[in-house]
Coordinates of N, CA and C in Angstrom, one line a residue:
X1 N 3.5 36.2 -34.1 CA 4.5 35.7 -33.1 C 4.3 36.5 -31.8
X2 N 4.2 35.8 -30.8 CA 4.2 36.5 -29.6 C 5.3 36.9 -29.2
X3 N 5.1 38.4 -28.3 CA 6.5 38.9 -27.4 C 6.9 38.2 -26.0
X4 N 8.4 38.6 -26.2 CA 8.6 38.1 -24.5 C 7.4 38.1 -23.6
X5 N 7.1 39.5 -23.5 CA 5.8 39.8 -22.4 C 4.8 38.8 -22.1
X6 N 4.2 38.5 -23.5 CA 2.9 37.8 -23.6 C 3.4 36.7 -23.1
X7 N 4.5 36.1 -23.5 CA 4.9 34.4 -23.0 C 5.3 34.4 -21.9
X8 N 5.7 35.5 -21.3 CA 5.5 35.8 -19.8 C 4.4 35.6 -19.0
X9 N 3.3 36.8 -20.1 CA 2.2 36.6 -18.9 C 1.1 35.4 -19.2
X10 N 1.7 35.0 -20.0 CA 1.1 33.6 -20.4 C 1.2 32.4 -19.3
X11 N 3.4 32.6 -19.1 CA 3.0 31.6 -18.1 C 2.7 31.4 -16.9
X12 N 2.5 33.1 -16.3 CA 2.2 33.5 -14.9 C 0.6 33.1 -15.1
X13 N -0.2 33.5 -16.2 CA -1.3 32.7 -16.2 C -1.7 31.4 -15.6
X14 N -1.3 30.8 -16.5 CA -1.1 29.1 -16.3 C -0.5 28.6 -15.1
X15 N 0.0 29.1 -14.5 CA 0.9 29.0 -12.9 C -0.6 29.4 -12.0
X16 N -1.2 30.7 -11.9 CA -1.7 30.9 -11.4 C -2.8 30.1 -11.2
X17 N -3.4 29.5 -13.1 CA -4.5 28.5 -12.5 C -4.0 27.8 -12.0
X18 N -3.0 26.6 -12.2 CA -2.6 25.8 -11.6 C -3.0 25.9 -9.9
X19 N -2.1 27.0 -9.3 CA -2.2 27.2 -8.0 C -3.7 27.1 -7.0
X20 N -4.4 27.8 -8.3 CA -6.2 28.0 -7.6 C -6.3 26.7 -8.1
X21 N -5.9 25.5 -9.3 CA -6.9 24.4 -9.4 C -6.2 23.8 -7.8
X22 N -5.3 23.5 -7.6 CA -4.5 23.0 -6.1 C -5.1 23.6 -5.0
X23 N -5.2 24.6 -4.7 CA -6.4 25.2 -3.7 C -7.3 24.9 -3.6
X24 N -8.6 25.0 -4.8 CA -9.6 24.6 -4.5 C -10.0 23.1 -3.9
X25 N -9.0 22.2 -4.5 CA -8.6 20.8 -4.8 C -8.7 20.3 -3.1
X26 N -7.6 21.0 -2.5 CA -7.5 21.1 -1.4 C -8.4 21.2 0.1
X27 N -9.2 22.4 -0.5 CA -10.2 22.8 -0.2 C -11.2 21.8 -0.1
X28 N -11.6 21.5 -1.0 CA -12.6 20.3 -1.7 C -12.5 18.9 -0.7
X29 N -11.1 18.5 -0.9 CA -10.8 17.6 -0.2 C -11.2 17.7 1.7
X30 N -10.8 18.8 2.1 CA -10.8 19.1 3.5 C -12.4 19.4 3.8
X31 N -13.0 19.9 2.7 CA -14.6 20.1 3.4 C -15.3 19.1 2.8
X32 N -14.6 18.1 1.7 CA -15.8 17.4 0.8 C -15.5 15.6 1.1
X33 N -14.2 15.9 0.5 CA -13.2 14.3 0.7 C -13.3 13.8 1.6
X34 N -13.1 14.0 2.9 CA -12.7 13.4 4.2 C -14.1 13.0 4.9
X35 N -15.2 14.1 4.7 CA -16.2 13.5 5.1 C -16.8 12.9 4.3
X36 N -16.9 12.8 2.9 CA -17.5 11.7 2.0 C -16.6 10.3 2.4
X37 N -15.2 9.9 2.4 CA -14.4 8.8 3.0 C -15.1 8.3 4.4
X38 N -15.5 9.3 5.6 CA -15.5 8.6 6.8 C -17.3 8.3 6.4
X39 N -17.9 8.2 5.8 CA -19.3 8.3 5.4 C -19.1 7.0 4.5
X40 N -18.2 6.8 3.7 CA -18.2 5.7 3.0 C -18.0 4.6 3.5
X41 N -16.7 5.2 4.5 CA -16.3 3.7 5.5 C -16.8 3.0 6.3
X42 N -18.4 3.7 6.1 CA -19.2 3.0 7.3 C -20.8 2.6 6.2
X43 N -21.0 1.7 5.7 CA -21.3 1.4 4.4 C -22.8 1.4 4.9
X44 N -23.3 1.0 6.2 CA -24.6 1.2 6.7 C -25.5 2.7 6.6
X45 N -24.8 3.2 7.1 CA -24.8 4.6 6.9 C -24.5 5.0 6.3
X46 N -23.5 4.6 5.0 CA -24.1 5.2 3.8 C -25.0 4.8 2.8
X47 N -25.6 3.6 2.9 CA -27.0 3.1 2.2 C -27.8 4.1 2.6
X48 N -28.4 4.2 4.0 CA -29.4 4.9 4.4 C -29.0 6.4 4.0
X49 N -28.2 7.0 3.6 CA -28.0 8.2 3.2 C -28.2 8.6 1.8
X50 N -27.5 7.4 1.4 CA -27.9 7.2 -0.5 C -29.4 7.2 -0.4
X51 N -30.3 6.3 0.1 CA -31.9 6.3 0.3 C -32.6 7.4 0.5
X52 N -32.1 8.5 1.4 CA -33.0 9.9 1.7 C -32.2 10.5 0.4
X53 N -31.7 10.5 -0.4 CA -31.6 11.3 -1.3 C -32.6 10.6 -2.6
X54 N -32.8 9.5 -2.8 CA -34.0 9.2 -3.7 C -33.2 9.2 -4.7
X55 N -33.9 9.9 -5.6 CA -33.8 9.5 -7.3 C -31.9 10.0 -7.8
X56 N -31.8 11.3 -6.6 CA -30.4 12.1 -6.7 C -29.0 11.3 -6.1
X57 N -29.9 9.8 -5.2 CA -28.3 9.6 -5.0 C -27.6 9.0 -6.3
X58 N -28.3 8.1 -6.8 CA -27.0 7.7 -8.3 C -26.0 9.0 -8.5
X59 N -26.7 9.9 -8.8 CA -25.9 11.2 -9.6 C -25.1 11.7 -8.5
X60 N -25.3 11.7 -7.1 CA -24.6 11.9 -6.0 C -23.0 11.3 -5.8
X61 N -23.6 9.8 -6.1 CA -22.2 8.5 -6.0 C -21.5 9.0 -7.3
X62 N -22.0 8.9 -8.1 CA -21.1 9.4 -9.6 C -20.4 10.4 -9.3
X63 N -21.2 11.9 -9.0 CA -19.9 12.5 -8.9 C -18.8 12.5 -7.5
X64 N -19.5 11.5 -6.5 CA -18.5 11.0 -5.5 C -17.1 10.4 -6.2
X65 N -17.5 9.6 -7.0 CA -16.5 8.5 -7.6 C -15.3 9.8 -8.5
X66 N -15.8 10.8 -9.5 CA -15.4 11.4 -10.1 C -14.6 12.8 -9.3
X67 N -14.8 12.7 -8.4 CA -13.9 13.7 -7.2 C -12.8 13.1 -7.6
X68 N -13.4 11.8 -6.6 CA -12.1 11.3 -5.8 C -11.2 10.8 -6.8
X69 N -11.3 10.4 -8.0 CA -10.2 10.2 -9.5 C -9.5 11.2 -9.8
X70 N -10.4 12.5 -9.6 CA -9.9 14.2 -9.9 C -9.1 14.2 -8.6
X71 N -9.0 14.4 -7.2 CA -8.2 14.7 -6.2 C -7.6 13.4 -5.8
X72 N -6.6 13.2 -6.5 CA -5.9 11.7 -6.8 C -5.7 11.4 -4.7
X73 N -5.5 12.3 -3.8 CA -5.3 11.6 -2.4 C -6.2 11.4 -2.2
X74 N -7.5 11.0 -2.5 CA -8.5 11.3 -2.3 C -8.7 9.7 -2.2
X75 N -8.8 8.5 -1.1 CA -8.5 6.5 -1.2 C -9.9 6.6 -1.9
X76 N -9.9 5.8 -2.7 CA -11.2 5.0 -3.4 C -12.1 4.2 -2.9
X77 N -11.2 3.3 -2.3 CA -11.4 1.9 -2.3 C -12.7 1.7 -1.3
X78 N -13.1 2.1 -0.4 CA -13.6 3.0 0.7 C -15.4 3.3 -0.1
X79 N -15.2 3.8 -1.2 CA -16.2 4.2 -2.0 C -17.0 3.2 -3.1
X80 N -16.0 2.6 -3.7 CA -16.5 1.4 -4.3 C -17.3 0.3 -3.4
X81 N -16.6 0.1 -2.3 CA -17.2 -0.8 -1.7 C -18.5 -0.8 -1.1
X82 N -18.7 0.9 -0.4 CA -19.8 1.4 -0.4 C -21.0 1.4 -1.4
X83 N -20.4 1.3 -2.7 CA -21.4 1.0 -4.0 C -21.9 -0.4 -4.0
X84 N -21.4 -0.5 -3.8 CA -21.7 -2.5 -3.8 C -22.4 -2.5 -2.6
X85 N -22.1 -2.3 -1.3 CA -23.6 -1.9 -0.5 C -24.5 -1.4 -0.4
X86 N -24.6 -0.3 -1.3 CA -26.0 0.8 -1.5 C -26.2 0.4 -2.3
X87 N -26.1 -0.2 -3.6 CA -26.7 -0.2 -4.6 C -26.6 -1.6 -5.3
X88 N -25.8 -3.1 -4.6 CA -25.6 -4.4 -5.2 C -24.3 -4.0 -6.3
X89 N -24.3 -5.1 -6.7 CA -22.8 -5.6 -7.4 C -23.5 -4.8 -8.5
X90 N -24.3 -5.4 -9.4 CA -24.2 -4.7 -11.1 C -24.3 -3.2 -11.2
X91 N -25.5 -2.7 -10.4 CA -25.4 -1.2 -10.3 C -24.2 -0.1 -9.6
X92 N -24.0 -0.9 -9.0 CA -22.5 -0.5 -8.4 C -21.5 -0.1 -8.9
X93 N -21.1 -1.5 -9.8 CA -20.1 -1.5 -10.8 C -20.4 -0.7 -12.1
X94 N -21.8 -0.4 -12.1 CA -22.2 0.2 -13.5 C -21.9 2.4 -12.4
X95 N -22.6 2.1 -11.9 CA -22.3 3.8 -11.2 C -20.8 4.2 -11.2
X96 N -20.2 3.1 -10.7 CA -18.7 3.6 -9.8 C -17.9 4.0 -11.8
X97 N -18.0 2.6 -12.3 CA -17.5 3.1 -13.8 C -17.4 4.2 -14.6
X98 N -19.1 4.5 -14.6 CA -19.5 5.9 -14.9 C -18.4 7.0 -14.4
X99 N -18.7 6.9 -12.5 CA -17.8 8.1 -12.0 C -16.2 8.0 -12.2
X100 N -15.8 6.7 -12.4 CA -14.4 7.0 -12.7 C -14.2 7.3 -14.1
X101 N -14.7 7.5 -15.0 CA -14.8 7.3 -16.4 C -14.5 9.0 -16.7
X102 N -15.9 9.3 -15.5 CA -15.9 11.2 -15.8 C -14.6 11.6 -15.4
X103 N -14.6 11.3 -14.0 CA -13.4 11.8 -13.4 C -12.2 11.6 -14.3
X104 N -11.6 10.6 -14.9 CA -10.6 10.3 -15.8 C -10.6 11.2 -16.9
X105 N -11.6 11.5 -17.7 CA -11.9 12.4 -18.6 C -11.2 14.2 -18.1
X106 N -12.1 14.2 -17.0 CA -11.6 15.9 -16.3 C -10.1 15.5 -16.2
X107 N -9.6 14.7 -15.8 CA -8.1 14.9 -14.9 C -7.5 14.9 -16.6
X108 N -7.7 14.0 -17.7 CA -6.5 14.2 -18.9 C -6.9 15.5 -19.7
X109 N -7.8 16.0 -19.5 CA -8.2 17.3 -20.1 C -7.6 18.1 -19.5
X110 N -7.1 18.4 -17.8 CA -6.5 19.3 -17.4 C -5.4 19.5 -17.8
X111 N -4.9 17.9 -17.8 CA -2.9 17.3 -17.6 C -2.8 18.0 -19.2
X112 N -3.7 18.0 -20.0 CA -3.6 18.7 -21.6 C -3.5 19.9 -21.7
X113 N -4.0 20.7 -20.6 CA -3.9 22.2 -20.6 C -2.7 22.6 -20.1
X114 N -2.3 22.1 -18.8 CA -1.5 23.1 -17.8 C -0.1 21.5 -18.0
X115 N -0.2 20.5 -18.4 CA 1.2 19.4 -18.5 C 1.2 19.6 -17.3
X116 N 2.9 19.0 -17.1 CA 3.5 18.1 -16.1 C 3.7 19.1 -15.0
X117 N 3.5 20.6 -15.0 CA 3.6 20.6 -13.6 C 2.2 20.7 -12.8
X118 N 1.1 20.5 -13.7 CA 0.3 19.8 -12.7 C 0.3 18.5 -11.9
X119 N 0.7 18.1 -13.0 CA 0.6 16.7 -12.2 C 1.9 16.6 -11.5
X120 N 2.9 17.4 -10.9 CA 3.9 17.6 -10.1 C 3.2 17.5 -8.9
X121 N 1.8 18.5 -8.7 CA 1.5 18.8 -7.8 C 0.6 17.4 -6.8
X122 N 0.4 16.1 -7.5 CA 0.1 15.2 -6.8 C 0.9 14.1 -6.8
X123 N 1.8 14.2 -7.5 CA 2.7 13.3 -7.2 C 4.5 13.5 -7.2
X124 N 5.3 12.4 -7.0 CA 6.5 13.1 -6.6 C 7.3 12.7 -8.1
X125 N 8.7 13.5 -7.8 CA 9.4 12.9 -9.2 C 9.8 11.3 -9.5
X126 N 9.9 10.8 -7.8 CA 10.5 9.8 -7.7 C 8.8 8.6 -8.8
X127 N 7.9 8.8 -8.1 CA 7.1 7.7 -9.0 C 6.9 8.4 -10.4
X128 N 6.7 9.8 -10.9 CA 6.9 9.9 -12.2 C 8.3 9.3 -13.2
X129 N 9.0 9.4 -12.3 CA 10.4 8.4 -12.9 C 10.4 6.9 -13.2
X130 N 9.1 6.1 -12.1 CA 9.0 5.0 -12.2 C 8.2 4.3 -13.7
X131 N 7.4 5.5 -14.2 CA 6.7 5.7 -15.2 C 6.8 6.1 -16.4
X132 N 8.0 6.5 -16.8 CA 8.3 7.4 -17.8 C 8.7 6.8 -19.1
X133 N 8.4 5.4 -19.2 CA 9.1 4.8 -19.9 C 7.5 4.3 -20.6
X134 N 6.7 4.8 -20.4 CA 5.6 4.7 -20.9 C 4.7 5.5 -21.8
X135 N 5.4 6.9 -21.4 CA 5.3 8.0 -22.4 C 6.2 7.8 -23.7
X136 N 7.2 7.0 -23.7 CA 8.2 6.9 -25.1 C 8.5 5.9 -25.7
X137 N 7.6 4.6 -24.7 CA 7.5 3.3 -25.8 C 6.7 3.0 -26.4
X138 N 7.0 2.4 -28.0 CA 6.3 2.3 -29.3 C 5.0 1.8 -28.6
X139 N 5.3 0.5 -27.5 CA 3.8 -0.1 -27.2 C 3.4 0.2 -26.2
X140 N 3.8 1.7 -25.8 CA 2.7 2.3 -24.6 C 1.2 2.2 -24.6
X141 N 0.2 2.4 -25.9 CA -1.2 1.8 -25.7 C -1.4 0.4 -25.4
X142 N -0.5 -0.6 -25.4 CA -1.0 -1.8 -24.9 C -0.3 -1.5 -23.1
X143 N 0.7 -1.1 -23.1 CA 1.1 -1.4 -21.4 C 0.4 -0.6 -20.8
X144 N 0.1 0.2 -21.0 CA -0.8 1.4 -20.7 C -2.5 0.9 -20.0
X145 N -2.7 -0.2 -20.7 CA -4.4 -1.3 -20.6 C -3.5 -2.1 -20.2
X146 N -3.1 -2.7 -20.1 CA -2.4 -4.1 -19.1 C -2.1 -3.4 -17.8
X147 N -1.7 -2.5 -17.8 CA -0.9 -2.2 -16.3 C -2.4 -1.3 -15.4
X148 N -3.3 -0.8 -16.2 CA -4.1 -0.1 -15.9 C -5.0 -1.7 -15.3
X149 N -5.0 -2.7 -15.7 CA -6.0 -4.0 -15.4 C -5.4 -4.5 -14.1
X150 N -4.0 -4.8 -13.8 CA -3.4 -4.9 -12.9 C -3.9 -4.7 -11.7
X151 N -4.6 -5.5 -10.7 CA -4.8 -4.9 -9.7 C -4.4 -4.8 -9.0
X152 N -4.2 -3.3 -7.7 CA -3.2 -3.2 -7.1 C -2.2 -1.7 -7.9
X153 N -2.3 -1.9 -8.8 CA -1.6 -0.4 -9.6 C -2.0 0.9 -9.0
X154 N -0.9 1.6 -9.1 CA -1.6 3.3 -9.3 C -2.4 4.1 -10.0
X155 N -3.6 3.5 -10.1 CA -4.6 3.9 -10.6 C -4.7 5.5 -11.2
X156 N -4.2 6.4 -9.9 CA -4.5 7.7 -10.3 C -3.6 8.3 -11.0
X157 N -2.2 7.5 -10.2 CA -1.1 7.9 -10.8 C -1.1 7.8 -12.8
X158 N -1.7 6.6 -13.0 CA -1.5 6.5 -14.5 C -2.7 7.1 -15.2
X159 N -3.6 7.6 -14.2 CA -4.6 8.5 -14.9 C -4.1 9.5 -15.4
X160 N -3.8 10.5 -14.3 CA -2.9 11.9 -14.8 C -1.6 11.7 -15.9
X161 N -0.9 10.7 -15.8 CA 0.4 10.3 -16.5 C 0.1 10.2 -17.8
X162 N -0.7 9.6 -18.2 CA -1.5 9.2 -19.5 C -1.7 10.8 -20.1
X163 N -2.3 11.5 -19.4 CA -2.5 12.4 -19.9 C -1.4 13.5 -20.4
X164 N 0.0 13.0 -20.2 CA 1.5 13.6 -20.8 C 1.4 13.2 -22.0
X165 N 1.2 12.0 -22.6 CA 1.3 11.3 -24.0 C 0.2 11.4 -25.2
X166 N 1.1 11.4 -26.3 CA -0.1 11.7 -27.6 C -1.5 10.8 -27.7
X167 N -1.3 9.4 -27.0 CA -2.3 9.0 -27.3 C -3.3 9.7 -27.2
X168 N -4.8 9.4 -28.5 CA -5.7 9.7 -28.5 C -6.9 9.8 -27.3
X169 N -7.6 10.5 -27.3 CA -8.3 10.7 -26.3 C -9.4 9.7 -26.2
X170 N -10.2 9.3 -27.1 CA -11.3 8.0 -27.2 C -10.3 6.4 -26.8
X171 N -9.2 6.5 -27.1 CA -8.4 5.6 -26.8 C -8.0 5.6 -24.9
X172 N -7.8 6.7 -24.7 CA -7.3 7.1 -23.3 C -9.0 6.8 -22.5
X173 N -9.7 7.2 -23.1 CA -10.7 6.9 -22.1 C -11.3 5.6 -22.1
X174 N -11.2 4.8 -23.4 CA -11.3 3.3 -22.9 C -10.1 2.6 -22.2
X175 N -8.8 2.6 -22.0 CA -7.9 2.4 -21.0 C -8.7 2.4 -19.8
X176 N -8.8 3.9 -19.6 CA -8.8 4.2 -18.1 C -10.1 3.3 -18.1
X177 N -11.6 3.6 -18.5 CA -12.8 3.1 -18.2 C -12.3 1.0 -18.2
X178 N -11.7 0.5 -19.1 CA -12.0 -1.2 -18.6 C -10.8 -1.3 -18.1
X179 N -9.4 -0.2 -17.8 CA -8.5 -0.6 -16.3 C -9.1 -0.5 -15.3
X180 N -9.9 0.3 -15.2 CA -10.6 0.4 -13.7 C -11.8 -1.2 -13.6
X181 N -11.9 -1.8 -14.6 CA -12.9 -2.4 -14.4 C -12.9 -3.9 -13.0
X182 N -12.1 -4.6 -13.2 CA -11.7 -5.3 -12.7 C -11.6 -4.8 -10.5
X183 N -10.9 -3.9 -10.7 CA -10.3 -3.4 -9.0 C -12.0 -2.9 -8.6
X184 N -12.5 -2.4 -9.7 CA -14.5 -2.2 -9.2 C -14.8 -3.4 -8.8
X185 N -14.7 -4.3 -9.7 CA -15.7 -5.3 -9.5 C -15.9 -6.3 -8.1
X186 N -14.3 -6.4 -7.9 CA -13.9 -7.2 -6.8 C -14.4 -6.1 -5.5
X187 N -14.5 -5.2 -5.1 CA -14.8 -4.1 -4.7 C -16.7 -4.1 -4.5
X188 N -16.6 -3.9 -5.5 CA -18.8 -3.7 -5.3 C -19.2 -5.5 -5.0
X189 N -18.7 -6.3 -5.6 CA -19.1 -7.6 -5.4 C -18.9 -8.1 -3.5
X190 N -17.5 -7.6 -3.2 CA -17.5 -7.2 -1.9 C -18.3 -6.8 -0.5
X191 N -19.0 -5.2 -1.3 CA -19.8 -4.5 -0.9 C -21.2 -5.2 -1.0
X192 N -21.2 -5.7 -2.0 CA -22.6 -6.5 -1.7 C -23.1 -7.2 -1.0
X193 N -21.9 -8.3 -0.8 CA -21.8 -9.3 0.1 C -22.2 -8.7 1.5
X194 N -21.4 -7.9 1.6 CA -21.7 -7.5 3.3 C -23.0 -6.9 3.2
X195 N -23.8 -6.2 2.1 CA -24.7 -5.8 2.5 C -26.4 -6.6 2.2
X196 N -25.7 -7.9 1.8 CA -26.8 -9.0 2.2 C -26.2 -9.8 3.2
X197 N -25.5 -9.5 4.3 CA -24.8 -10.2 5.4 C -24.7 -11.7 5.0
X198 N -23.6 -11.7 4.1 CA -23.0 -12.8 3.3 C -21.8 -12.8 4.1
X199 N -21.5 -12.9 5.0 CA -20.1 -12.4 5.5 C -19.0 -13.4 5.1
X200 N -19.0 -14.5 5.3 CA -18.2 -15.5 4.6 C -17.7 -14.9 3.3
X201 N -18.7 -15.1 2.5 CA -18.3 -14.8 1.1 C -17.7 -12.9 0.8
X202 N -18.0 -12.7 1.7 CA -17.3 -11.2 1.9 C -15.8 -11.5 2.4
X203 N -15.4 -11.7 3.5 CA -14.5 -11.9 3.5 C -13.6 -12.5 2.8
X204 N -14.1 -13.7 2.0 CA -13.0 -14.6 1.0 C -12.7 -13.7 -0.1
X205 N -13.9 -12.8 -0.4 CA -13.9 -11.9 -1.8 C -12.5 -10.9 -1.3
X206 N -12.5 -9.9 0.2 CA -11.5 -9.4 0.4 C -10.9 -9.7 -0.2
X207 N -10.0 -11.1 1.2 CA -8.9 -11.9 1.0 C -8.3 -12.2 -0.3
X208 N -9.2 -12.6 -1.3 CA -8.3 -12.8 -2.8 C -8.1 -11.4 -3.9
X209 N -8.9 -10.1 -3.1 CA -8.7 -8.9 -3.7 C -7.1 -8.6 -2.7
X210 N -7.1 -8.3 -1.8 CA -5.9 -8.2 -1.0 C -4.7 -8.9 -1.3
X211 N -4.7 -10.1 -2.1 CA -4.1 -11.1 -2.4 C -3.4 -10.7 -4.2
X212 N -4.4 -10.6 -4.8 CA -4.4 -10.3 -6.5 C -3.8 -8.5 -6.7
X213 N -4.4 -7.7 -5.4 CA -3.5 -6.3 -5.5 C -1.9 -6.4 -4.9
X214 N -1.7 -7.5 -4.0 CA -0.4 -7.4 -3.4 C 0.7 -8.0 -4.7
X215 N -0.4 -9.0 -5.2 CA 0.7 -9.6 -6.3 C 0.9 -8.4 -7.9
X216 N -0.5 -7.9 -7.6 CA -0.4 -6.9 -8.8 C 0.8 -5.9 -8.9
X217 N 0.8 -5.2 -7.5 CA 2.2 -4.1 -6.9 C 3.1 -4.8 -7.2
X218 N 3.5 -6.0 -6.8 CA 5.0 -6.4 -7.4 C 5.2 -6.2 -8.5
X219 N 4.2 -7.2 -9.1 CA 4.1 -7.2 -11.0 C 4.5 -5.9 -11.3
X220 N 4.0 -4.5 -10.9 CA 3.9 -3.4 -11.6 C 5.6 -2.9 -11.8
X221 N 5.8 -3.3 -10.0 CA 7.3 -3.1 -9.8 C 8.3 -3.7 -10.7
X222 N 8.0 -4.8 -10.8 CA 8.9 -5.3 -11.9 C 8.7 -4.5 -13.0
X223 N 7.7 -4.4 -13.8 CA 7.7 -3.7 -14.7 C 8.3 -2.9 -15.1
X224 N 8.3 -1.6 -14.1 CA 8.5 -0.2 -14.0 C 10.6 -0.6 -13.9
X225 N 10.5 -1.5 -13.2 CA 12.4 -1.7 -12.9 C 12.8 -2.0 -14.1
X226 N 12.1 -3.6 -15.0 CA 12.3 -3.6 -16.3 C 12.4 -2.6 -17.2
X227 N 11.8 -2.1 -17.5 CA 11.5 -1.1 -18.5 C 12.4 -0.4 -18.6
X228 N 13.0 0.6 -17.3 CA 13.6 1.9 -16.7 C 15.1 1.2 -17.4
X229 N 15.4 -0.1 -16.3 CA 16.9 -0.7 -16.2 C 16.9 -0.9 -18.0
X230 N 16.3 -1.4 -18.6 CA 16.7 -1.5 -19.9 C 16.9 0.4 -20.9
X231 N 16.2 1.2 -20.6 CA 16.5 2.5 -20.8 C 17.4 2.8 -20.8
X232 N 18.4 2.5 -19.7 CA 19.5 3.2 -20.0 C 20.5 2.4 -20.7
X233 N 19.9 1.3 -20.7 CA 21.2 0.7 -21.6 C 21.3 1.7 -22.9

């Protein structure tokens, strides 16, 4: 049995990592994030950059994609699209998957070590409250893959979240890997378009991704109101 002490310095431990994983996170973001974003948002320039790296950019984009899942402020969308220009729709969607797959993996491994006040540290109480009813219902593994398909959801948010609940771990990573599948696809198929100057068909592809996430966000909202409002009955 351990003493007061130990469970003391146990949890000044765990505090402490916490703090350095949020620093470095931070850090990461301000020298790594923001210039990989303004480099993505310009999809020409990042083909030709993916290209001077050769054989290394795949493993480059992968662990691009796998940051930005790990430092949840970290916009995606920006990056997918980019894949679909550098690299066409199937390899795109086959890269970006990969990187969110990894990244999904690292972030419920952590949320398993250090719990909920890591993930305090990227999000607020108010959307963990909007969520919470998915950690304690019988059919959390199906809403859990429905809401993750949903385009337009909080992607990262229910990355980390997921990682509060017993589901299994080979279960949790097929969720996260074919939730994300869908918001890729419309995304690289996008990025393609523009980068065989398809512009038409780029734009309409937006337009009904912009369209299927606006309706998704509601959907979710309902959800989350459903769910909660019936809780407290």
């Amino acid at each position: 049995m351990k003493t007061p002490n130990e469970r003391i310095r146990k949890k000044r431990l765990a505090w402490a990592a916490i703090l350095l994983f949020f620093a470095a996170t931070a850090l990461i973001c301000w020298q790594v994030g923001i210039p990989m974003v303004r480099l993505a948002s310009e999809p020409e320039h990042f083909r030709q950059w993916i290209e001077q790296q050769r054989l290394g950019g795949q493993l480059i984009y992968i662990g691009m994609v796998a940051l930005q899942v790990l430092a949840a402020i970290i916009p995606g969308e920006a990056l997918e699209i980019a894949g679909g220009y550098a690299f066409g729709a199937l390899e795109g969607t086959i890269l970006c998957l990969i990187g969110g797959t990894l990244g999904s993996f690292l972030v419920i491994c952590l949320v398993r070590r250090f719990g909920m006040p890591l993930v305090e540290l990227f999000f607020s109480q108010e959307k963990l409250h909007n969520v919470r009813f998915l950690k304690s219902s019988p059919k959390r593994t199906v809403l859990f893959l429905l809401i993750f398909m949903i385009p337009g959801t909080p992607k990262d948010l229910l990355c980390y979240f997921v990682g509060l609940t017993d589901i299994r771990l080979p279960t949790l990573m097929l969720i996260c890997s074919l939730g994300r599948l869908p918001a890729i696809v419309t995304s690289t198929i996008g990025g393609n378009a523009l980068g065989s100057q398809q512009y038409g068909f780029a734009v309409l592809v937006f337009i009904v991704t912009f369209l299927l996430s606006g309706s998704g966000l509601l959907l979710y909202n309902r959800i989350c109101k459903a769910h909660n409002h019936n809780g407290k009955k």
